[in-house]
Coordinates of C-alpha atoms in Angstrom, one line a residue:
M1381 CA 69.9 93.5 149.1
P1382 CA 73.0 90.8 148.9
N1383 CA 75.6 90.5 151.7
I1384 CA 79.1 91.7 150.7
E1385 CA 80.7 91.5 153.8
P1386 CA 82.2 88.7 153.1
L1387 CA 83.6 89.8 149.9
L1388 CA 85.2 92.6 151.4
C1389 CA 86.8 90.7 154.3
M1390 CA 88.7 88.5 151.6
S1391 CA 92.3 89.1 151.7
N1392 CA 94.6 88.9 148.4
E1393 CA 95.5 85.4 149.2
N1394 CA 92.4 84.1 148.8
F1395 CA 92.2 85.3 144.7
P1396 CA 93.8 83.0 142.3
A1397 CA 97.3 84.0 141.3
V1398 CA 97.6 85.9 137.6
D1399 CA 100.6 84.8 135.8
T1400 CA 103.0 87.4 134.5
P1401 CA 102.9 87.3 130.9
T1402 CA 105.6 85.5 129.0
P1403 CA 107.6 88.1 126.3
C1404 CA 107.3 86.8 123.0
H1405 CA 108.7 87.4 119.6
L1406 CA 106.2 87.5 116.8
I1407 CA 107.1 86.0 113.4
V1408 CA 104.5 87.0 110.5
L1409 CA 104.8 86.1 107.3
S1410 CA 103.0 87.2 104.3
H1411 CA 102.7 85.3 100.6
G1412 CA 102.7 87.0 97.5
L1413 CA 100.5 87.5 94.3
W1414 CA 97.9 84.2 94.1
G1415 CA 99.5 82.9 97.0
T1416 CA 98.2 81.2 100.2
Q1417 CA 99.9 80.5 103.5
T1418 CA 101.1 77.3 102.5
H1419 CA 103.9 78.8 100.7
F1420 CA 105.7 79.9 103.7
S1421 CA 105.4 76.3 105.0
Y1422 CA 109.1 75.5 104.8
V1423 CA 110.4 78.8 105.4
E1424 CA 108.3 78.9 108.8
E1425 CA 109.3 75.3 110.0
N1426 CA 113.5 75.8 109.3
L1427 CA 113.1 79.5 110.9
I1428 CA 111.4 78.1 114.2
N1429 CA 113.8 75.2 114.3
T1430 CA 116.6 77.2 113.9
L1431 CA 115.5 80.0 116.4
Q1432 CA 114.3 77.4 119.2
L1433 CA 117.8 75.3 118.7
K1434 CA 119.8 79.0 119.2
H1435 CA 117.8 80.7 121.6
P1436 CA 116.1 78.3 124.0
N1437 CA 115.4 80.7 126.3
K1438 CA 113.4 83.1 124.4
T1439 CA 109.7 82.5 123.2
F1440 CA 109.0 82.9 119.1
R1441 CA 105.5 82.4 117.8
S1442 CA 104.9 82.4 114.0
Y1443 CA 102.1 83.6 112.0
K1444 CA 100.8 83.0 108.4
T1445 CA 98.4 85.8 107.2
K1446 CA 95.4 84.4 105.7
S1447 CA 92.9 87.3 105.2
N1448 CA 94.5 87.8 101.4
E1449 CA 94.7 84.3 100.3
K1450 CA 94.6 83.5 96.3
F1451 CA 92.7 86.2 94.1
K1452 CA 92.2 88.6 97.1
T1453 CA 95.5 89.9 96.3
Y1454 CA 93.7 91.6 93.6
D1455 CA 92.2 93.9 96.1
G1456 CA 94.9 96.3 96.4
I1457 CA 98.1 96.6 98.3
D1458 CA 96.3 99.1 100.7
L1459 CA 93.2 96.8 101.6
C1460 CA 95.3 93.9 102.0
G1461 CA 97.5 95.7 103.9
A1462 CA 94.7 97.0 106.1
R1463 CA 93.2 93.5 106.4
V1464 CA 97.0 92.3 107.7
A1465 CA 97.2 94.7 110.2
E1466 CA 93.9 93.7 111.9
E1467 CA 95.1 90.2 111.6
I1468 CA 98.4 91.1 113.5
F1469 CA 96.3 93.1 116.1
Q1470 CA 94.1 90.1 116.5
E1471 CA 97.1 87.2 116.5
T1472 CA 98.4 89.2 119.4
A1473 CA 95.4 89.5 121.5
R1474 CA 95.1 85.7 120.8
L1475 CA 98.5 85.0 122.0
L1476 CA 97.8 86.8 125.3
Q1477 CA 94.1 85.5 125.9
K1478 CA 94.6 81.9 125.1
Q1479 CA 98.4 81.5 125.5
N1480 CA 99.4 84.2 128.1
L1481 CA 102.1 85.4 125.8
Q1482 CA 102.9 89.3 125.5
V1483 CA 104.0 90.5 122.2
T1484 CA 107.2 92.3 122.8
Q1485 CA 108.9 92.0 119.5
L1486 CA 107.9 91.9 115.7
S1487 CA 109.4 90.6 112.8
Y1488 CA 108.1 90.6 109.3
I1489 CA 108.8 88.5 106.2
G1490 CA 107.3 89.3 103.1
Y1491 CA 107.4 87.2 99.6
S1492 CA 107.0 89.2 96.2
L1493 CA 103.6 91.2 96.5
G1494 CA 103.8 90.1 100.3
G1495 CA 106.7 92.5 100.9
L1496 CA 104.4 95.5 99.7
I1497 CA 101.4 94.3 101.7
A1498 CA 103.9 94.2 104.7
R1499 CA 105.2 97.8 104.0
F1500 CA 101.5 99.0 103.8
A1501 CA 100.3 97.1 107.1
I1502 CA 103.4 98.1 108.7
G1503 CA 102.3 101.9 108.1
V1504 CA 99.1 101.0 109.6
L1505 CA 100.6 99.5 113.0
D1506 CA 102.7 102.2 113.3
Y1507 CA 100.0 105.2 113.2
K1508 CA 97.6 102.9 115.2
G1509 CA 100.8 102.7 118.3
F1510 CA 101.3 99.2 118.0
F1511 CA 105.3 99.7 117.9
D1512 CA 104.7 102.0 121.2
S1513 CA 105.3 98.8 123.1
V1514 CA 106.6 96.5 120.8
E1515 CA 110.1 96.4 119.2
A1516 CA 110.6 96.2 115.7
V1517 CA 113.2 94.0 114.7
N1518 CA 113.6 92.2 111.5
F1519 CA 111.7 93.3 108.2
V1520 CA 113.2 90.8 105.3
T1521 CA 111.8 90.3 101.8
F1522 CA 112.2 87.4 99.2
C1523 CA 111.4 88.8 95.7
T1524 CA 109.4 91.9 96.4
P1525 CA 109.2 94.4 93.4
H1526 CA 109.8 97.8 95.8
V1527 CA 110.3 99.8 92.8
G1528 CA 107.0 97.9 91.0
V1529 CA 107.2 96.3 87.9
L1530 CA 106.7 99.0 85.4
T1531 CA 109.0 98.1 82.9
P1532 CA 111.4 101.1 82.1
G1533 CA 111.8 101.7 78.3
T1534 CA 110.1 103.8 75.7
S1535 CA 109.6 100.8 72.7
I1536 CA 106.0 100.5 72.1
S1537 CA 106.4 97.3 73.0
I1538 CA 107.3 98.1 76.1
K1539 CA 104.6 100.3 76.4
A1540 CA 101.8 98.2 75.5
F1541 CA 103.0 95.8 78.0
N1542 CA 102.9 98.4 80.9
G1543 CA 99.3 99.8 79.5
L1544 CA 97.6 96.3 79.5
V1545 CA 98.8 93.9 82.0
P1546 CA 98.2 96.2 85.2
Y1547 CA 94.2 96.0 84.3
L1548 CA 94.2 91.9 84.6
L1549 CA 95.4 92.0 88.3
G1550 CA 93.0 94.3 89.8
N1551 CA 93.9 97.4 91.9
S1552 CA 97.2 95.5 92.9
G1553 CA 98.0 95.5 89.2
K1554 CA 97.6 99.0 88.9
Q1555 CA 99.4 99.9 91.9
I1556 CA 102.4 97.7 91.2
F1557 CA 102.7 99.5 87.7
L1558 CA 102.4 102.7 89.3
K1559 CA 99.0 103.3 87.2
D1560 CA 97.3 104.5 90.6
S1561 CA 96.6 107.8 92.1
V1562 CA 96.2 107.8 95.7
N1563 CA 94.5 111.3 97.0
I1564 CA 97.0 112.5 99.7
E1565 CA 94.8 113.5 102.9
N1566 CA 94.5 117.4 103.4
S1567 CA 95.9 117.8 99.9
N1568 CA 95.3 118.5 96.6
N1569 CA 98.2 116.0 95.5
R1570 CA 97.8 112.8 93.9
V1571 CA 100.4 110.3 93.5
P1572 CA 100.9 106.3 93.2
L1573 CA 100.5 104.3 96.3
L1574 CA 104.1 102.8 96.4
K1575 CA 105.7 106.5 96.0
L1576 CA 103.9 107.4 98.9
M1577 CA 104.9 104.4 100.6
A1578 CA 108.6 105.4 99.8
S1579 CA 108.3 108.9 100.9
E1580 CA 110.5 109.4 103.7
N1581 CA 107.8 111.7 105.7
S1582 CA 104.8 109.0 105.5
V1583 CA 104.1 106.7 108.4
F1584 CA 104.8 103.7 106.1
F1585 CA 108.4 104.8 105.7
Q1586 CA 108.7 105.9 109.3
G1587 CA 107.1 102.3 110.2
L1588 CA 109.6 100.7 108.3
K1589 CA 112.2 102.8 109.9
R1590 CA 111.7 101.4 112.9
F1591 CA 112.8 98.0 111.9
K1592 CA 116.4 97.2 113.4
N1593 CA 117.0 95.0 110.6
H1594 CA 116.7 94.9 106.8
A1595 CA 117.2 92.4 104.5
L1596 CA 116.3 91.4 101.0
Y1597 CA 116.7 88.6 98.5
S1598 CA 116.5 89.1 95.1
N1599 CA 116.8 86.7 92.1
I1600 CA 119.3 87.6 89.3
R1601 CA 118.2 85.2 87.1
S1602 CA 114.7 83.8 85.7
D1603 CA 113.0 86.1 87.4
I1604 CA 112.1 88.9 85.3
R1605 CA 109.2 90.6 86.8
T1606 CA 110.8 91.0 90.0
S1607 CA 114.3 91.4 88.9
W1608 CA 117.5 92.9 91.0
W1609 CA 116.7 96.4 89.8
T1610 CA 113.4 96.2 91.7
S1611 CA 113.7 93.6 94.1
G1612 CA 117.3 94.6 94.9
I1613 CA 116.3 98.2 94.9
S1614 CA 118.7 99.2 92.2
Y1615 CA 119.5 102.1 89.6
I1616 CA 120.8 99.3 87.4
N1617 CA 120.6 95.8 86.7
P1618 CA 124.1 94.3 86.2
F1619 CA 122.9 90.8 86.2
E1620 CA 120.8 91.5 83.1
I1621 CA 123.1 89.5 80.8
L1622 CA 122.2 86.4 82.6
D1623 CA 118.6 86.5 80.9
R1624 CA 119.8 87.7 77.8
N1625 CA 122.5 85.3 76.9
P1626 CA 121.8 82.0 77.9
N1627 CA 126.0 81.1 77.3
V1628 CA 126.8 83.7 79.8
S1629 CA 126.9 82.1 83.5
I1630 CA 128.6 82.6 86.7
D1631 CA 130.8 79.4 87.8
N1632 CA 131.4 77.9 91.1
N1633 CA 134.5 79.8 91.6
G1634 CA 132.3 83.2 91.0
F1635 CA 133.4 84.1 87.4
I1636 CA 131.1 85.5 84.6
R1637 CA 132.3 83.9 81.6
F1638 CA 131.0 85.4 78.5
S1639 CA 131.0 83.7 75.0
N1640 CA 134.2 85.1 73.4
G1641 CA 136.2 83.5 76.4
S1642 CA 136.7 86.9 78.5
K1643 CA 135.8 86.3 82.4
F1644 CA 134.8 88.7 85.4
E1645 CA 135.3 87.7 88.9
L1646 CA 132.6 88.1 91.5
S1647 CA 132.7 86.8 95.0
F1648 CA 130.4 84.4 96.6
L1649 CA 129.2 84.7 100.4
E1650 CA 131.2 82.1 102.4
N1651 CA 129.5 78.9 102.7
Y1652 CA 126.5 79.8 100.6
D1653 CA 128.3 79.4 97.2
P1654 CA 127.5 79.1 94.6
I1655 CA 124.1 80.3 95.1
L1656 CA 124.5 83.6 97.3
L1657 CA 126.6 86.5 96.2
D1658 CA 128.6 89.0 98.3
V1659 CA 127.7 92.8 97.2
E1660 CA 130.4 94.2 99.4
K1661 CA 133.3 92.3 98.2
P1662 CA 135.9 93.9 95.7
I1663 CA 135.4 93.6 92.0
K1664 CA 138.0 95.0 89.4
F1665 CA 137.2 96.7 86.2
T1666 CA 140.5 96.9 84.1
G1667 CA 141.1 98.5 80.8
L1668 CA 139.5 102.0 81.7
I1669 CA 140.9 105.7 80.2
D1670 CA 142.3 108.2 81.7
Y1671 CA 139.5 110.9 82.4
D1672 CA 141.5 114.1 81.4
T1673 CA 142.2 113.5 77.4
E1674 CA 139.7 114.7 75.4
K1675 CA 141.0 112.2 72.7
N1676 CA 140.7 109.2 75.1
I1677 CA 136.9 110.5 75.7
K1678 CA 136.5 110.6 71.9
K1679 CA 138.0 107.4 71.5
I1680 CA 135.6 105.8 74.0
K1681 CA 132.5 107.2 72.0
N1682 CA 134.2 105.8 68.8
K1683 CA 134.5 102.2 70.3
K1684 CA 130.8 102.5 71.5
V1685 CA 129.8 103.0 67.5
E1686 CA 132.5 100.5 67.1
F1687 CA 131.0 97.9 68.9
V1688 CA 127.4 98.4 67.7
E1689 CA 128.6 98.1 64.1
N1690 CA 130.7 95.6 64.2
S1691 CA 128.3 93.4 66.4
N1692 CA 127.1 90.1 65.1
K1693 CA 124.1 91.2 63.6
F1694 CA 122.6 88.2 62.7
H1695 CA 123.5 86.4 65.9
T1696 CA 121.2 89.2 67.9
F1697 CA 118.9 89.2 65.4
F1698 CA 118.4 85.6 65.6
I1699 CA 118.2 85.6 69.5
N1700 CA 115.7 88.3 69.8
K1701 CA 113.3 86.3 66.9
F1702 CA 114.1 82.9 69.0
K1703 CA 112.5 84.5 71.9
C1704 CA 109.8 86.2 70.2
I1705 CA 109.3 82.2 69.1
V1706 CA 109.5 80.6 72.2
M1707 CA 106.9 83.5 73.8
F1708 CA 104.7 82.6 70.7
W1709 CA 104.9 78.6 71.3
N1710 CA 104.1 79.3 75.3
S1711 CA 101.3 81.3 74.8
F1712 CA 99.4 79.6 71.6
I1713 CA 100.5 76.2 71.5
Y1714 CA 102.1 74.9 75.0
F1715 CA 100.0 76.8 77.3
P1716 CA 96.8 77.4 75.4
M1717 CA 94.8 76.4 78.4
W1718 CA 96.6 78.3 80.7
V1719 CA 96.5 81.3 78.6
S1720 CA 92.6 81.3 77.9
W1721 CA 92.1 80.4 82.1
F1722 CA 94.6 83.2 83.2
I1723 CA 93.0 85.6 81.0
L1724 CA 89.1 84.9 81.1
F1725 CA 89.7 83.9 84.9
N1726 CA 91.2 87.3 85.8
I1727 CA 88.7 89.1 84.3
L1728 CA 86.2 87.3 86.4
Q1729 CA 88.4 87.8 89.3
V1730 CA 88.7 91.7 88.8
F1731 CA 85.3 92.0 88.6
T1732 CA 85.1 89.7 91.9
S1733 CA 87.4 92.1 93.5
S1734 CA 86.1 95.3 92.8
F1735 CA 83.0 94.0 94.6
R1736 CA 85.2 92.8 97.7
V1737 CA 86.9 96.3 97.7
N1738 CA 83.4 98.5 97.6
R1739 CA 82.1 96.1 100.3
E1740 CA 85.2 96.6 102.4
S1741 CA 85.9 100.2 101.5
S1742 CA 85.3 101.2 105.1
R1743 CA 88.6 99.6 106.2
L1744 CA 90.4 101.8 104.4
K1745 CA 88.2 105.3 105.6
E1746 CA 89.2 104.2 109.4
H1747 CA 92.6 104.2 108.2
S1748 CA 92.6 107.4 106.0
C1749 CA 95.0 109.3 107.8
V1750 CA 97.7 106.8 106.9
Y1751 CA 97.6 108.4 103.5
S1752 CA 99.0 111.7 104.7
L1753 CA 102.1 112.6 105.5
I1754 CA 103.8 112.7 108.8
D1755 CA 103.5 116.7 109.5
Q1756 CA 100.2 117.0 108.2
F1757 CA 98.4 114.3 110.5
S1758 CA 100.6 114.6 113.2
N1759 CA 98.1 116.5 115.1
T1760 CA 95.6 113.4 114.7
M1761 CA 98.0 110.8 116.2
S1762 CA 96.0 111.0 119.7
K1763 CA 93.4 109.4 117.6
A1764 CA 95.5 106.6 117.2
V1765 CA 94.1 103.3 118.6
P1766 CA 96.6 101.8 121.5
I1767 CA 97.3 98.4 121.0
Q1768 CA 95.5 97.4 124.3
S1769 CA 92.5 98.0 122.7
A1770 CA 92.8 95.0 120.5
S1771 CA 92.4 92.7 123.4
T1772 CA 88.3 93.4 122.6
T1773 CA 88.5 92.5 119.3
P1774 CA 86.8 89.4 118.0
L1775 CA 89.4 86.9 117.1
L1776 CA 89.3 85.7 113.0
K1777 CA 87.3 82.9 112.1
P1778 CA 88.8 81.2 109.1
T1779 CA 87.7 82.0 105.8
L1780 CA 85.7 80.1 103.2
S1781 CA 89.4 80.0 100.8
R1782 CA 91.2 79.0 104.2
T1783 CA 88.8 76.3 104.8
L1784 CA 88.8 75.1 101.1
S1785 CA 92.9 75.5 100.8
E1786 CA 93.1 73.3 104.2
G1787 CA 90.9 70.6 102.4
Y1788 CA 92.7 70.0 99.0
S1789 CA 94.4 66.6 98.5
N1790 CA 97.7 66.4 97.6
E1791 CA 97.2 66.2 94.1
L1792 CA 95.2 69.2 93.7
D1793 CA 97.8 70.9 95.7
K1794 CA 100.5 69.7 93.0
L1795 CA 98.3 70.9 90.1
E1796 CA 97.9 74.2 91.4
N1797 CA 101.4 74.6 92.2
D1798 CA 102.4 73.5 88.4
L1799 CA 100.0 76.1 87.2
R1800 CA 101.5 78.7 89.6
D1801 CA 104.8 77.7 88.4
Q1802 CA 104.0 77.7 84.4
G1803 CA 102.2 81.2 85.1
D1804 CA 105.2 82.2 86.1
F1805 CA 107.3 81.1 83.6
F1806 CA 104.9 82.1 81.2
L1807 CA 104.7 85.8 82.2
D1808 CA 108.8 85.8 82.5
S1809 CA 108.6 84.8 78.9
V1810 CA 106.4 87.6 77.9
F1811 CA 108.9 90.1 80.0
D1812 CA 111.9 88.7 78.5
A1813 CA 110.5 88.7 74.6
V1814 CA 109.1 92.3 74.9
T1815 CA 112.2 93.7 76.9
S1816 CA 114.8 91.8 75.0
S1817 CA 118.4 94.1 74.5
N1818 CA 119.7 94.6 70.8
H1819 CA 122.7 93.8 72.4
P1820 CA 122.8 90.5 74.3
D1821 CA 126.3 90.0 74.9
Q1822 CA 127.0 93.9 76.3
S1823 CA 127.2 93.7 80.2
I1824 CA 128.7 96.0 82.5
F1825 CA 131.0 93.0 83.4
N1826 CA 132.5 92.7 79.7
Q1827 CA 136.3 93.9 79.8
Q1828 CA 137.1 97.1 78.4
A1829 CA 139.9 97.6 76.0
G1830 CA 142.9 99.8 75.3
G1831 CA 143.2 101.7 78.5
D1832 CA 145.4 100.9 81.4
I1833 CA 143.3 102.1 84.4
T1834 CA 142.0 99.7 86.8
L1835 CA 138.9 100.6 89.0
T1836 CA 138.0 98.7 92.5
T1837 CA 134.6 98.9 93.3
S1838 CA 131.5 96.6 94.5
I1839 CA 128.1 95.5 93.5
N1840 CA 126.4 97.9 95.9
K1841 CA 128.4 101.0 95.0
I1842 CA 127.9 100.4 91.3
C1843 CA 123.9 99.7 91.9
S1844 CA 123.4 102.7 94.0
I1845 CA 124.4 105.2 91.0
A1846 CA 121.5 106.8 89.7
I1847 CA 123.1 106.8 86.1
D1848 CA 119.6 107.9 84.9
Q1849 CA 119.9 111.2 86.5
I1850 CA 123.4 111.9 84.6
G1851 CA 123.7 113.7 81.5
D1852 CA 126.9 115.1 80.8
W1853 CA 129.3 113.5 83.4
E1854 CA 131.7 116.5 84.0
T1855 CA 128.9 118.6 85.1
D1856 CA 127.3 115.6 87.1
Y1857 CA 130.6 114.1 88.3
R1858 CA 129.4 114.4 91.7
K1859 CA 126.5 111.9 91.6
L1860 CA 129.7 109.6 90.2
G1861 CA 132.5 110.0 92.7
N1862 CA 134.7 112.0 94.6
S1863 CA 136.9 113.6 92.0
K1864 CA 136.4 114.0 88.2
K1865 CA 139.1 111.0 87.7
E1866 CA 136.8 108.6 89.7
A1867 CA 133.4 109.9 88.2
F1868 CA 134.6 109.2 84.6
E1869 CA 135.7 106.0 85.3
Y1870 CA 132.2 105.1 86.8
Y1871 CA 130.9 106.6 83.8
Q1872 CA 132.8 104.4 81.1
I1873 CA 131.1 101.6 82.9
L1874 CA 127.7 102.3 83.7
K1875 CA 126.6 104.8 80.5
S1876 CA 125.6 102.1 78.3
F1877 CA 123.1 100.7 81.0
K1878 CA 120.7 103.3 81.6
M1879 CA 117.4 102.1 82.2
N1880 CA 115.3 105.0 81.3
M1881 CA 113.5 104.8 84.6
S1882 CA 110.8 107.2 85.6
P1883 CA 111.2 109.8 88.1
I1884 CA 109.5 108.3 90.4
Q1885 CA 111.2 104.9 90.2
Q1886 CA 114.3 107.0 90.7
E1887 CA 112.9 108.5 93.6
I1888 CA 111.5 105.3 95.0
I1889 CA 114.8 103.7 94.8
G1890 CA 116.4 106.7 96.4
N1891 CA 114.4 107.0 99.6
L1892 CA 114.4 103.5 100.2
N1893 CA 118.2 103.1 100.0
K1894 CA 118.6 105.6 102.7
L1895 CA 117.5 102.1 105.0
N1896 CA 120.6 100.0 105.9
W1897 CA 119.8 97.0 103.5
K1898 CA 121.6 93.9 103.6
K1899 CA 121.1 92.8 100.0
Y1900 CA 121.6 89.0 98.7
P1901 CA 121.9 88.4 95.1
V1902 CA 120.1 84.7 94.4
Y1903 CA 121.8 82.6 91.8
I1904 CA 119.3 79.7 91.0
T1905 CA 120.0 78.1 88.1
K1906 CA 118.7 74.1 88.1
T1907 CA 115.2 75.5 87.7
N1908 CA 113.6 78.2 85.6
S1909 CA 110.7 78.7 88.3
T1910 CA 113.7 80.9 90.1
H1911 CA 110.6 82.8 91.7
A1912 CA 109.0 79.9 93.8
A1913 CA 112.5 78.4 94.2
A1914 CA 113.6 81.0 96.3
I1915 CA 111.5 80.3 99.3
V1916 CA 110.8 76.3 98.7
R1917 CA 107.4 77.5 97.7
H1918 CA 106.2 73.8 97.8
Q1919 CA 108.3 70.6 97.4
D1920 CA 110.0 70.1 94.3
P1921 CA 113.2 68.2 93.6
N1922 CA 114.6 71.3 91.5
F1923 CA 114.1 73.7 94.2
E1924 CA 117.4 72.3 96.1
E1925 CA 118.9 75.6 95.7
G1926 CA 116.4 77.3 97.3
K1927 CA 116.9 75.3 100.6
I1928 CA 120.2 77.0 100.5
V1929 CA 118.6 80.5 100.3
V1930 CA 116.7 79.5 103.7
E1931 CA 119.2 78.2 105.4
H1932 CA 121.2 81.9 105.0
F1933 CA 118.0 83.4 106.1
C1934 CA 117.5 81.5 109.4
E1935 CA 121.2 81.2 110.3
E1936 CA 122.6 84.7 109.1
A1937 CA 119.9 86.9 107.9
F1938 CA 117.3 87.1 110.8
K1939 CA 118.6 89.0 113.8
V1940 CA 117.7 88.0 117.5
Y1941 CA 118.1 91.0 120.1

C-alpha cells in the first residue's frame, strides 16, 4: 500500500498558487449568407484597437464564428444558431483553459443573415443558463433582415419572386421568406421561425432583451434585399425613392432634392455626415390640410387622383421598362456565367445542405425546448446546462472549409469577393425590377400643396406607425396620434405608403420595436455594393464610406460598462 503520510503533512504553501482568472469581455462576430470569417476582419481590427486605446485596463477578446462558412449558411437559421452557441461555449472554455480569462461580459455583432443566426444562438445560450454568470452588453446588427425578406405586395411578379427564390437558398431561404413552419413544443401551433423568435414570451426574445445596448445599421440605398423596412425594423421605407428614382439624392447638407426642384431637409449625425442620418432630429412637413373640414379631406382625395392622372406616364413607363432591360442585361448577357453558376450550384448546395441537416439534426433535438414559449417550458429550465459544464467540451477543430479558406491566394480571394459583389448587385436588380413603383417620384418627403399646416416629427416616429393596420383614419386615429388633429396630419403623409405587409411581418416589427434600438440609416453613394461596403467586407477603394460607418460603430455605438 503506498505511503500517503507525506501528502497529508504537506501545507498549503507546498501547492502551486492558482491565479484568479482575469475578467474578460468576449465579442462574437457572425458573418452573413455565403460568408466567411474574413468578412469581419476590418470591423474586428478597428474595434479591438479602439477598445484597447479607450479602455486599457479592461480585457477584450474577439471571436469570429467559423462553423457556418459559405454554403453551410443554407442549413437553416436554427441549425446555424445551434452551431454558433456551441462555438461560444467552447471559446469561453478555451479562454479559461488556455489564457486564464473568465468571460464575464458578452457582446454580439451580426452581419446580414448572421444577425438572425445570432438571435437564435442567444436563445440557446439563455436557455442553457449562459447569461446567469455572463452579462449581455451589446447586440449590434449590420444590414440584417430582422423582418425577413418576403417582398410585400400582391402583384404577379412579386408573388412569383417570393415563391421561387426561397427554394434556391435551402432551409435558410425558406425561413427568411417566412415559408417555413416550426412546431411549437407542447402545442399544436406551427409558425414561421422568425415570428417565434420575435415573440415576447420566447426564449429568443427574452435572451435578446437581456442586452443593455441594442443598435442596428441599415443601408437606405442600393440594398433592396435588406432595405430599411426589414433591417431598420420599420413599418414603412421612407427612403425608397432613392432606389426608385436615380435623379433623387441627399446632398451634403441633408437635403433630399427632387427632379422638380423641390427639396426636403433631413439631418446627418454630427461628425458623420454625409453618411449616417439622425433619426431623432426634427423634420418638418408643410402644406398639410386641417383635419376637421370634410371639404378639405375630399380635396386631398381629389389631389391624389390628380397626381396619378397628371403624372408623366411616359416617364414612368420608360423608367420601369429600363429597369427590366437592366435586369435582362444583367441576367442573360453581363452575368450569364454567374447566373448559370448561381442556379445550378445552388441546387447542388441545397441538396448538400439537406444531407448536413439530416446528419446534424441531433443538435436541434438537444435544444427542442427553445421552440417552446416561456410559460410552456419554464418547468424544464432545471434541465438547462450550466456554463461550468462547457469546460469539459472538446475544443473545435478547424473545419475543412476553414482550412481551405485560410489557404486561398490573394487572387482567388479577390475573384471570390468580386463574384459575391456581383451576386449582390444581380439580386438587387431583380428585386428592383420586381418591386418597381408606378410612381417613381412619389415620396413622403414630397412637399404637400394647398394647406397651411406644418407637422414637426422625426424619422423614428413616422417609421413606428403601423400604417398598414389603418383603414379609416378617424376610427383608428389613436394609432396615428394623440388627437384627431395630429392623426390626420400623419395620415396625409403616410397613407400612400402602405406596404401591404403580412400580419406576421407587422407582428415581428411591433414586438422587436419594444426593445430600445438605436437605429442608424447608412447612405453610401460611391458604390452600388452597399451591402458589402457597410462593413468593409473586403478591401475595395470604393468602400471608403463604409470605413466611416465602422468608425461610428467603434467610437459611438459599441458601449463599455
